[in-house]
Amino acid sequence: MSRFSNGKYSTLVPYTPGEQPQNRKYIKLNTNESPFPASGKAFDAAREELHRLQLYPDPDCTELCKTAAKELGVSENEIIFNNGSDETLNFAFMAFCDSEHGAVFPDITYGFYSVFAELNGVPYETKPLREDYTINADDYIGINKTVFIANPNAPTGIALPLSEIERIAASNPDNVVVIDEAYVDFGAQSAVSLTKKYDNLLVVQTFSKSRSLAGARLGFGVANPEIIKELNAIRFSTNPYNINRVTMAAGIGALRDTEYFERTKAQILKNRAYTVNGLKALGFEVLDSKTNFVFARTPKMSGLELYRILKEDKGILVRHFEKPRLSDFNRITIGAGYQMERLICEITNILK
């Protein structure tokens, strides 16, 4: 800490992003990126905007909101776009939490929730997952706090049914319930439709996973107009031009390329099934994934040892967590078919 610091963030433990090593070429299965490039329509739209970079982007994201609203079946004033879903989540902590209105989320979930709580001085409570790593919806019924739930959850990959999300929203009418759907397109039910019924529900999604735009940084939230208005007040008070012209255009192109979206998503689901079957055949326990990754462990080797051998000897990166209850597991992103074949082959050789 520098001598100029006010000390406000002296105890803040920042979020740790997945490794992005530059010293070696890896098969990269550690940060849940899509193995496919963005769609041709996204590329073409983004390229066209390169000729207008001297101009500020539209702060209202008018065309992007219109295109997304039509795709999602909501009104344009029920959606907000931000610089990745993380920005939407941070705005939610800023808008709907304070020292008197704390937050609550699972003890095993997306690591940014606790960081955002600490960053914004928000007291928070965590609820333990069940022994089978599922979220117990009863823990959040009538809890009278701002609820944050990743559905499907990360890093477990397990999803709550929509009926449980509805129970949580219905039982906390005076508090916002935030459902983080970063991975929803890979097998879970979206709660977007419930935002029409529950004015306390905020659904957050991203273009990073199923839309192949992780490098563009584009995310959004869907909620009733009053919630969106509050989030936009924060956005316009920090950075009204938070979505650059190129990203905005790429997002519009991606939304309009439904055929590519469905085709690449189907391929990832196919590759996931192959990976799950391959790991189970090797004696792994694999949690029920509804995401573009799997969470798996083997009784034959510690999670850390397998991670290290894959990285150092085989040139394959997966994600390992040191947190209790997670250290035996590794989170493995679903990549291209040849990458998953290589993974299963190398793990087979390691276990021999």
mmCIF file of C-alpha atoms in Angstrom:
data_model
loop_
_atom_site.group_PDB
_atom_site.id
_atom_site.type_symbol
_atom_site.label_atom_id
_atom_site.label_comp_id
_atom_site.label_asym_id
_atom_site.label_seq_id
_atom_site.Cartn_x
_atom_site.Cartn_y
_atom_site.Cartn_z
ATOM 1 C CA MET A 1 0.000 0.000 0.000
ATOM 2 C CA SER A 2 1.429 3.379 -0.977
ATOM 3 C CA ARG A 3 1.877 6.217 1.504
ATOM 4 C CA PHE A 4 -0.852 8.101 -0.397
ATOM 5 C CA SER A 5 -3.526 5.464 0.171
ATOM 6 C CA ASN A 6 -6.554 6.335 2.278
ATOM 7 C CA GLY A 7 -6.538 2.765 3.574
ATOM 8 C CA LYS A 8 -10.108 2.136 2.479
ATOM 9 C CA TYR A 9 -9.146 -0.895 0.432
ATOM 10 C CA SER A 10 -6.161 -2.086 2.458
ATOM 11 C CA THR A 11 -7.818 -5.410 3.322
ATOM 12 C CA LEU A 12 -9.418 -5.993 -0.073
ATOM 13 C CA VAL A 13 -8.543 -9.367 -1.582
ATOM 14 C CA PRO A 14 -8.973 -8.967 -5.352
ATOM 15 C CA TYR A 15 -10.576 -11.486 -7.652
ATOM 16 C CA THR A 16 -8.138 -13.963 -9.188
ATOM 17 C CA PRO A 17 -8.795 -14.435 -12.922
ATOM 18 C CA GLY A 18 -7.851 -17.629 -14.716
ATOM 19 C CA GLU A 19 -4.286 -17.993 -15.901
ATOM 20 C CA GLN A 20 -3.382 -16.330 -19.190
ATOM 21 C CA PRO A 21 0.235 -17.542 -19.616
ATOM 22 C CA GLN A 22 2.288 -16.083 -22.459
ATOM 23 C CA ASN A 23 5.404 -18.255 -22.166
ATOM 24 C CA ARG A 24 4.030 -21.350 -23.869
ATOM 25 C CA LYS A 25 1.261 -22.461 -26.181
ATOM 26 C CA TYR A 26 -1.295 -24.473 -24.254
ATOM 27 C CA ILE A 27 -4.526 -26.282 -24.917
ATOM 28 C CA LYS A 28 -6.443 -23.742 -22.888
ATOM 29 C CA LEU A 29 -9.292 -25.280 -20.913
ATOM 30 C CA ASN A 30 -9.218 -23.063 -17.832
ATOM 31 C CA THR A 31 -11.304 -19.923 -18.382
ATOM 32 C CA ASN A 32 -14.544 -21.174 -19.973
ATOM 33 C CA GLU A 33 -14.031 -19.360 -23.259
ATOM 34 C CA SER A 34 -15.720 -20.658 -26.381
ATOM 35 C CA PRO A 35 -13.480 -22.734 -28.662
ATOM 36 C CA PHE A 36 -15.215 -21.104 -31.638
ATOM 37 C CA PRO A 37 -14.597 -17.626 -33.063
ATOM 38 C CA ALA A 38 -17.349 -15.050 -33.041
ATOM 39 C CA SER A 39 -19.906 -15.399 -35.817
ATOM 40 C CA GLY A 40 -19.265 -13.982 -39.273
ATOM 41 C CA LYS A 41 -22.057 -11.466 -38.769
ATOM 42 C CA ALA A 42 -20.404 -10.250 -35.562
ATOM 43 C CA PHE A 43 -17.074 -9.908 -37.372
ATOM 44 C CA ASP A 44 -18.592 -7.994 -40.275
ATOM 45 C CA ALA A 45 -20.508 -5.614 -38.044
ATOM 46 C CA ALA A 46 -17.461 -4.957 -35.853
ATOM 47 C CA ARG A 47 -15.228 -4.357 -38.879
ATOM 48 C CA GLU A 48 -17.634 -1.751 -40.225
ATOM 49 C CA GLU A 49 -17.429 0.218 -36.972
ATOM 50 C CA LEU A 50 -13.646 0.472 -37.190
ATOM 51 C CA HIS A 51 -14.177 3.291 -39.680
ATOM 52 C CA ARG A 52 -16.021 5.349 -37.046
ATOM 53 C CA LEU A 53 -13.729 5.085 -34.040
ATOM 54 C CA GLN A 54 -13.269 8.852 -33.965
ATOM 55 C CA LEU A 55 -16.884 9.102 -32.733
ATOM 56 C CA TYR A 56 -18.231 8.268 -29.295
ATOM 57 C CA PRO A 57 -20.535 5.243 -29.146
ATOM 58 C CA ASP A 58 -24.264 5.567 -28.481
ATOM 59 C CA PRO A 59 -24.531 5.779 -24.661
ATOM 60 C CA ASP A 60 -28.081 4.410 -24.794
ATOM 61 C CA CYS A 61 -27.039 1.330 -26.817
ATOM 62 C CA THR A 62 -30.260 1.903 -28.753
ATOM 63 C CA GLU A 63 -29.887 -0.635 -31.549
ATOM 64 C CA LEU A 64 -28.296 -3.236 -29.278
ATOM 65 C CA CYS A 65 -31.099 -2.924 -26.728
ATOM 66 C CA LYS A 66 -33.719 -3.135 -29.467
ATOM 67 C CA THR A 67 -32.153 -6.267 -30.975
ATOM 68 C CA ALA A 68 -31.687 -7.992 -27.611
ATOM 69 C CA ALA A 69 -35.148 -7.065 -26.352
ATOM 70 C CA LYS A 70 -36.711 -8.651 -29.424
ATOM 71 C CA GLU A 71 -34.614 -11.804 -28.945
ATOM 72 C CA LEU A 72 -35.490 -12.080 -25.240
ATOM 73 C CA GLY A 73 -39.147 -11.083 -25.448
ATOM 74 C CA VAL A 74 -38.803 -8.037 -23.184
ATOM 75 C CA SER A 75 -39.185 -4.286 -23.612
ATOM 76 C CA GLU A 76 -36.223 -2.057 -24.435
ATOM 77 C CA ASN A 77 -36.526 -0.275 -21.080
ATOM 78 C CA GLU A 78 -36.192 -3.624 -19.295
ATOM 79 C CA ILE A 79 -32.601 -4.250 -20.385
ATOM 80 C CA ILE A 80 -29.227 -2.657 -19.625
ATOM 81 C CA PHE A 81 -25.915 -3.372 -21.338
ATOM 82 C CA ASN A 82 -22.588 -3.159 -19.562
ATOM 83 C CA ASN A 83 -18.892 -3.867 -19.961
ATOM 84 C CA GLY A 84 -19.196 -7.582 -19.245
ATOM 85 C CA SER A 85 -21.683 -9.118 -16.819
ATOM 86 C CA ASP A 86 -19.250 -8.319 -13.987
ATOM 87 C CA GLU A 87 -20.023 -4.620 -14.337
ATOM 88 C CA THR A 88 -23.753 -5.342 -14.104
ATOM 89 C CA LEU A 89 -23.157 -7.386 -10.955
ATOM 90 C CA ASN A 90 -21.040 -4.643 -9.388
ATOM 91 C CA PHE A 91 -23.738 -2.075 -10.157
ATOM 92 C CA ALA A 92 -26.262 -4.349 -8.416
ATOM 93 C CA PHE A 93 -24.121 -4.415 -5.260
ATOM 94 C CA MET A 94 -23.831 -0.615 -5.454
ATOM 95 C CA ALA A 95 -27.545 -0.024 -6.023
ATOM 96 C CA PHE A 96 -29.257 -2.612 -3.840
ATOM 97 C CA CYS A 97 -26.881 -3.295 -0.948
ATOM 98 C CA ASP A 98 -25.492 -1.224 1.896
ATOM 99 C CA SER A 99 -24.590 -1.580 5.571
ATOM 100 C CA GLU A 100 -28.249 -2.163 6.439
ATOM 101 C CA HIS A 101 -29.158 -4.284 3.419
ATOM 102 C CA GLY A 102 -26.620 -7.066 3.276
ATOM 103 C CA ALA A 103 -26.009 -9.654 0.589
ATOM 104 C CA VAL A 104 -26.255 -13.428 0.683
ATOM 105 C CA PHE A 105 -24.883 -16.058 -1.697
ATOM 106 C CA PRO A 106 -23.517 -19.626 -1.595
ATOM 107 C CA ASP A 107 -20.166 -20.312 0.036
ATOM 108 C CA ILE A 108 -19.041 -22.030 -3.170
ATOM 109 C CA THR A 109 -19.892 -19.845 -6.140
ATOM 110 C CA TYR A 110 -18.492 -17.171 -8.458
ATOM 111 C CA GLY A 111 -15.575 -15.573 -6.625
ATOM 112 C CA PHE A 112 -16.442 -12.011 -7.606
ATOM 113 C CA TYR A 113 -19.495 -11.816 -5.302
ATOM 114 C CA SER A 114 -17.426 -11.596 -2.130
ATOM 115 C CA VAL A 115 -15.008 -9.179 -3.833
ATOM 116 C CA PHE A 116 -17.830 -6.846 -4.878
ATOM 117 C CA ALA A 117 -19.289 -7.011 -1.365
ATOM 118 C CA GLU A 118 -15.935 -6.059 0.191
ATOM 119 C CA LEU A 119 -15.291 -3.388 -2.445
ATOM 120 C CA ASN A 120 -18.618 -1.711 -1.699
ATOM 121 C CA GLY A 121 -18.520 -2.146 2.077
ATOM 122 C CA VAL A 122 -21.473 -4.536 2.056
ATOM 123 C CA PRO A 123 -21.892 -7.065 4.884
ATOM 124 C CA TYR A 124 -22.555 -10.498 3.457
ATOM 125 C CA GLU A 125 -23.502 -13.990 4.499
ATOM 126 C CA THR A 126 -22.727 -17.249 2.740
ATOM 127 C CA LYS A 127 -24.827 -20.395 2.730
ATOM 128 C CA PRO A 128 -23.079 -23.775 2.424
ATOM 129 C CA LEU A 129 -23.877 -26.002 -0.502
ATOM 130 C CA ARG A 130 -25.332 -29.393 0.285
ATOM 131 C CA GLU A 131 -23.030 -32.423 0.439
ATOM 132 C CA ASP A 132 -23.817 -33.113 -3.220
ATOM 133 C CA TYR A 133 -22.770 -29.532 -4.117
ATOM 134 C CA THR A 134 -26.297 -28.369 -4.938
ATOM 135 C CA ILE A 135 -27.795 -25.088 -3.722
ATOM 136 C CA ASN A 136 -30.513 -25.475 -1.110
ATOM 137 C CA ALA A 137 -33.194 -22.983 -2.130
ATOM 138 C CA ASP A 138 -34.705 -23.131 1.363
ATOM 139 C CA ASP A 139 -31.643 -21.278 2.669
ATOM 140 C CA TYR A 140 -32.781 -18.189 0.757
ATOM 141 C CA ILE A 141 -36.520 -18.272 1.427
ATOM 142 C CA GLY A 142 -37.629 -15.081 3.184
ATOM 143 C CA ILE A 143 -34.047 -14.189 4.107
ATOM 144 C CA ASN A 144 -34.600 -10.423 3.639
ATOM 145 C CA LYS A 145 -31.223 -9.782 2.066
ATOM 146 C CA THR A 146 -30.110 -9.079 -1.494
ATOM 147 C CA VAL A 147 -29.686 -12.554 -2.975
ATOM 148 C CA PHE A 148 -27.005 -13.416 -5.535
ATOM 149 C CA ILE A 149 -27.200 -16.845 -7.148
ATOM 150 C CA ALA A 150 -25.263 -18.085 -10.147
ATOM 151 C CA ASN A 151 -27.510 -20.431 -12.082
ATOM 152 C CA PRO A 152 -25.968 -22.699 -13.209
ATOM 153 C CA ASN A 153 -23.549 -22.325 -10.348
ATOM 154 C CA ALA A 154 -19.807 -21.968 -10.799
ATOM 155 C CA PRO A 155 -17.541 -23.818 -10.481
ATOM 156 C CA THR A 156 -19.851 -26.783 -9.873
ATOM 157 C CA GLY A 157 -21.893 -26.408 -13.074
ATOM 158 C CA ILE A 158 -25.091 -27.531 -11.321
ATOM 159 C CA ALA A 159 -28.362 -25.710 -12.066
ATOM 160 C CA LEU A 160 -31.410 -24.950 -9.965
ATOM 161 C CA PRO A 161 -34.795 -25.562 -11.611
ATOM 162 C CA LEU A 162 -36.775 -22.459 -12.490
ATOM 163 C CA SER A 163 -39.400 -23.326 -9.872
ATOM 164 C CA GLU A 164 -36.791 -22.899 -7.111
ATOM 165 C CA ILE A 165 -35.699 -19.528 -8.471
ATOM 166 C CA GLU A 166 -39.325 -18.445 -8.442
ATOM 167 C CA ARG A 167 -39.749 -19.566 -4.816
ATOM 168 C CA ILE A 168 -36.768 -17.458 -3.791
ATOM 169 C CA ALA A 169 -37.976 -14.369 -5.668
ATOM 170 C CA ALA A 170 -41.536 -14.712 -4.350
ATOM 171 C CA SER A 171 -40.386 -15.052 -0.736
ATOM 172 C CA ASN A 172 -38.228 -11.915 -0.766
ATOM 173 C CA PRO A 173 -40.565 -9.253 -2.201
ATOM 174 C CA ASP A 174 -38.740 -6.366 -0.507
ATOM 175 C CA ASN A 175 -35.257 -7.368 -1.659
ATOM 176 C CA VAL A 176 -33.674 -7.748 -5.063
ATOM 177 C CA VAL A 177 -32.863 -11.287 -6.161
ATOM 178 C CA VAL A 178 -30.014 -11.393 -8.693
ATOM 179 C CA ILE A 179 -29.734 -14.493 -10.886
ATOM 180 C CA ASP A 180 -26.401 -14.679 -12.684
ATOM 181 C CA GLU A 181 -26.973 -16.699 -15.862
ATOM 182 C CA ALA A 182 -23.516 -16.617 -17.430
ATOM 183 C CA TYR A 183 -23.847 -20.283 -18.470
ATOM 184 C CA VAL A 184 -27.598 -20.625 -18.875
ATOM 185 C CA ASP A 185 -27.497 -21.378 -22.616
ATOM 186 C CA PHE A 186 -25.810 -24.736 -22.038
ATOM 187 C CA GLY A 187 -28.720 -26.553 -20.434
ATOM 188 C CA ALA A 188 -30.449 -24.550 -17.692
ATOM 189 C CA GLN A 189 -33.752 -22.658 -17.684
ATOM 190 C CA SER A 190 -33.512 -18.882 -17.885
ATOM 191 C CA ALA A 191 -35.411 -16.769 -15.379
ATOM 192 C CA VAL A 192 -35.860 -13.865 -17.836
ATOM 193 C CA SER A 193 -39.548 -14.687 -18.247
ATOM 194 C CA LEU A 194 -40.045 -14.335 -14.482
ATOM 195 C CA THR A 195 -38.958 -10.696 -14.534
ATOM 196 C CA LYS A 196 -42.448 -9.868 -15.853
ATOM 197 C CA LYS A 197 -43.976 -11.455 -12.750
ATOM 198 C CA TYR A 198 -41.519 -10.387 -10.039
ATOM 199 C CA ASP A 199 -40.429 -6.760 -9.863
ATOM 200 C CA ASN A 200 -37.564 -7.682 -7.510
ATOM 201 C CA LEU A 201 -35.846 -10.025 -9.965
ATOM 202 C CA LEU A 202 -32.699 -9.056 -11.880
ATOM 203 C CA VAL A 203 -31.327 -11.564 -14.410
ATOM 204 C CA VAL A 204 -27.742 -11.091 -15.594
ATOM 205 C CA GLN A 205 -26.244 -12.675 -18.718
ATOM 206 C CA THR A 206 -23.064 -12.403 -20.794
ATOM 207 C CA PHE A 207 -21.870 -12.703 -24.387
ATOM 208 C CA SER A 208 -18.577 -14.224 -23.214
ATOM 209 C CA LYS A 209 -19.551 -17.889 -23.306
ATOM 210 C CA SER A 210 -22.237 -18.991 -25.767
ATOM 211 C CA ARG A 211 -21.805 -15.924 -28.013
ATOM 212 C CA SER A 212 -17.989 -16.281 -28.334
ATOM 213 C CA LEU A 213 -17.295 -12.662 -27.348
ATOM 214 C CA ALA A 214 -15.242 -12.976 -24.144
ATOM 215 C CA GLY A 215 -12.615 -10.600 -25.536
ATOM 216 C CA ALA A 216 -15.200 -7.974 -26.435
ATOM 217 C CA ARG A 217 -16.535 -7.617 -22.857
ATOM 218 C CA LEU A 218 -20.298 -7.423 -23.200
ATOM 219 C CA GLY A 219 -22.945 -8.311 -20.645
ATOM 220 C CA PHE A 220 -26.466 -7.240 -19.747
ATOM 221 C CA GLY A 221 -29.182 -7.303 -17.138
ATOM 222 C CA VAL A 222 -32.942 -7.791 -17.497
ATOM 223 C CA ALA A 223 -35.417 -6.521 -14.897
ATOM 224 C CA ASN A 224 -38.414 -4.270 -14.442
ATOM 225 C CA PRO A 225 -37.910 -0.693 -15.725
ATOM 226 C CA GLU A 226 -37.408 0.779 -12.238
ATOM 227 C CA ILE A 227 -34.468 -1.516 -11.479
ATOM 228 C CA ILE A 228 -32.962 -0.813 -14.900
ATOM 229 C CA LYS A 229 -33.392 2.923 -14.312
ATOM 230 C CA GLU A 230 -31.414 2.694 -11.054
ATOM 231 C CA LEU A 231 -28.645 0.686 -12.675
ATOM 232 C CA ASN A 232 -28.465 3.163 -15.548
ATOM 233 C CA ALA A 233 -28.149 6.031 -13.064
ATOM 234 C CA ILE A 234 -24.970 4.397 -11.770
ATOM 235 C CA ARG A 235 -23.749 3.668 -15.298
ATOM 236 C CA PHE A 236 -24.216 7.267 -16.427
ATOM 237 C CA SER A 237 -22.533 8.453 -13.225
ATOM 238 C CA THR A 238 -19.419 6.373 -13.856
ATOM 239 C CA ASN A 239 -18.965 5.748 -17.572
ATOM 240 C CA PRO A 240 -21.844 6.395 -19.986
ATOM 241 C CA TYR A 241 -19.690 5.177 -22.878
ATOM 242 C CA ASN A 242 -18.921 1.828 -21.247
ATOM 243 C CA ILE A 243 -19.724 -0.153 -24.422
ATOM 244 C CA ASN A 244 -17.387 0.788 -27.268
ATOM 245 C CA ARG A 245 -18.596 1.014 -30.866
ATOM 246 C CA VAL A 246 -16.903 -2.189 -32.021
ATOM 247 C CA THR A 247 -18.233 -4.313 -29.152
ATOM 248 C CA MET A 248 -21.737 -2.903 -29.591
ATOM 249 C CA ALA A 249 -21.741 -3.773 -33.276
ATOM 250 C CA ALA A 250 -20.338 -7.245 -32.620
ATOM 251 C CA GLY A 251 -23.084 -7.870 -30.074
ATOM 252 C CA ILE A 252 -25.795 -6.912 -32.574
ATOM 253 C CA GLY A 253 -24.251 -9.178 -35.208
ATOM 254 C CA ALA A 254 -24.002 -12.077 -32.768
ATOM 255 C CA LEU A 255 -27.649 -11.739 -31.764
ATOM 256 C CA ARG A 256 -28.740 -11.765 -35.398
ATOM 257 C CA ASP A 257 -26.778 -14.930 -36.211
ATOM 258 C CA THR A 258 -29.142 -17.431 -34.596
ATOM 259 C CA GLU A 259 -28.024 -20.319 -36.808
ATOM 260 C CA TYR A 260 -24.366 -19.967 -35.767
ATOM 261 C CA PHE A 261 -25.330 -19.607 -32.099
ATOM 262 C CA GLU A 262 -27.382 -22.812 -32.147
ATOM 263 C CA ARG A 263 -24.783 -24.757 -34.133
ATOM 264 C CA THR A 264 -21.813 -23.895 -31.940
ATOM 265 C CA LYS A 265 -23.820 -24.432 -28.764
ATOM 266 C CA ALA A 266 -24.872 -27.892 -29.968
ATOM 267 C CA GLN A 267 -21.246 -28.766 -30.692
ATOM 268 C CA ILE A 268 -20.193 -27.766 -27.191
ATOM 269 C CA LEU A 269 -22.957 -29.924 -25.712
ATOM 270 C CA LYS A 270 -21.762 -32.829 -27.854
ATOM 271 C CA ASN A 271 -18.171 -32.308 -26.727
ATOM 272 C CA ARG A 272 -19.319 -32.078 -23.119
ATOM 273 C CA ALA A 273 -21.071 -35.434 -23.353
ATOM 274 C CA TYR A 274 -17.933 -36.985 -24.842
ATOM 275 C CA THR A 275 -15.786 -35.537 -22.053
ATOM 276 C CA VAL A 276 -18.138 -36.618 -19.260
ATOM 277 C CA ASN A 277 -18.325 -40.163 -20.626
ATOM 278 C CA GLY A 278 -14.557 -40.307 -21.071
ATOM 279 C CA LEU A 279 -13.830 -39.104 -17.551
ATOM 280 C CA LYS A 280 -16.393 -41.414 -15.968
ATOM 281 C CA ALA A 281 -14.887 -44.356 -17.847
ATOM 282 C CA LEU A 282 -11.590 -43.473 -16.130
ATOM 283 C CA GLY A 283 -13.236 -43.554 -12.703
ATOM 284 C CA PHE A 284 -13.831 -39.813 -12.258
ATOM 285 C CA GLU A 285 -16.714 -38.329 -10.347
ATOM 286 C CA VAL A 286 -18.222 -35.641 -12.585
ATOM 287 C CA LEU A 287 -20.864 -33.268 -11.258
ATOM 288 C CA ASP A 288 -24.002 -32.762 -13.347
ATOM 289 C CA SER A 289 -22.964 -29.897 -15.610
ATOM 290 C CA LYS A 290 -25.352 -27.542 -17.360
ATOM 291 C CA THR A 291 -22.471 -25.312 -18.459
ATOM 292 C CA ASN A 292 -19.596 -25.234 -20.938
ATOM 293 C CA PHE A 293 -17.306 -26.832 -18.361
ATOM 294 C CA VAL A 294 -17.206 -29.907 -16.147
ATOM 295 C CA PHE A 295 -16.130 -30.207 -12.528
ATOM 296 C CA ALA A 296 -14.445 -33.525 -11.898
ATOM 297 C CA ARG A 297 -12.234 -35.448 -9.467
ATOM 298 C CA THR A 298 -10.561 -38.829 -9.314
ATOM 299 C CA PRO A 299 -9.740 -40.956 -6.254
ATOM 300 C CA LYS A 300 -6.463 -41.922 -7.924
ATOM 301 C CA MET A 301 -4.779 -38.527 -7.663
ATOM 302 C CA SER A 302 -5.176 -35.155 -5.968
ATOM 303 C CA GLY A 303 -6.716 -32.366 -7.989
ATOM 304 C CA LEU A 304 -3.579 -30.254 -7.592
ATOM 305 C CA GLU A 305 -1.287 -33.022 -8.804
ATOM 306 C CA LEU A 306 -3.405 -33.681 -11.889
ATOM 307 C CA TYR A 307 -3.556 -29.952 -12.642
ATOM 308 C CA ARG A 308 0.234 -29.636 -12.395
ATOM 309 C CA ILE A 309 0.992 -32.653 -14.559
ATOM 310 C CA LEU A 310 -1.464 -31.526 -17.231
ATOM 311 C CA LYS A 311 0.019 -28.040 -17.259
ATOM 312 C CA GLU A 312 3.741 -28.747 -16.918
ATOM 313 C CA ASP A 313 4.093 -32.057 -18.751
ATOM 314 C CA LYS A 314 1.182 -32.115 -21.201
ATOM 315 C CA GLY A 315 0.653 -28.468 -22.089
ATOM 316 C CA ILE A 316 -3.015 -28.503 -21.050
ATOM 317 C CA LEU A 317 -4.425 -25.824 -18.757
ATOM 318 C CA VAL A 318 -7.396 -26.550 -16.498
ATOM 319 C CA ARG A 319 -8.571 -24.567 -13.443
ATOM 320 C CA HIS A 320 -7.746 -25.717 -9.933
ATOM 321 C CA PHE A 321 -9.116 -24.181 -6.734
ATOM 322 C CA GLU A 322 -7.486 -24.424 -3.297
ATOM 323 C CA LYS A 323 -10.672 -23.716 -1.364
ATOM 324 C CA PRO A 324 -11.845 -26.476 0.999
ATOM 325 C CA ARG A 325 -14.297 -28.916 -0.608
ATOM 326 C CA LEU A 326 -12.948 -27.914 -4.039
ATOM 327 C CA SER A 327 -9.285 -28.894 -3.916
ATOM 328 C CA ASP A 328 -9.874 -32.480 -5.095
ATOM 329 C CA PHE A 329 -11.628 -31.182 -8.225
ATOM 330 C CA ASN A 330 -10.522 -29.527 -11.416
ATOM 331 C CA ARG A 331 -12.748 -27.367 -13.587
ATOM 332 C CA ILE A 332 -12.328 -28.254 -17.241
ATOM 333 C CA THR A 333 -13.628 -25.992 -19.996
ATOM 334 C CA ILE A 334 -15.267 -27.780 -22.920
ATOM 335 C CA GLY A 335 -13.172 -26.992 -25.956
ATOM 336 C CA ALA A 336 -13.072 -28.218 -29.522
ATOM 337 C CA GLY A 337 -13.450 -31.931 -30.228
ATOM 338 C CA TYR A 338 -9.754 -32.548 -30.843
ATOM 339 C CA GLN A 339 -8.873 -30.749 -27.597
ATOM 340 C CA MET A 340 -11.167 -32.942 -25.528
ATOM 341 C CA GLU A 341 -9.847 -36.072 -27.245
ATOM 342 C CA ARG A 342 -6.308 -34.986 -26.366
ATOM 343 C CA LEU A 343 -7.350 -34.300 -22.767
ATOM 344 C CA ILE A 344 -8.878 -37.754 -22.281
ATOM 345 C CA CYS A 345 -5.876 -39.400 -23.933
ATOM 346 C CA GLU A 346 -3.383 -37.589 -21.713
ATOM 347 C CA ILE A 347 -5.344 -38.232 -18.499
ATOM 348 C CA THR A 348 -5.533 -41.913 -19.444
ATOM 349 C CA ASN A 349 -1.751 -41.987 -19.783
ATOM 350 C CA ILE A 350 -1.254 -40.076 -16.521
ATOM 351 C CA LEU A 351 -3.442 -42.464 -14.542
ATOM 352 C CA LYS A 352 -1.577 -45.480 -15.933
#
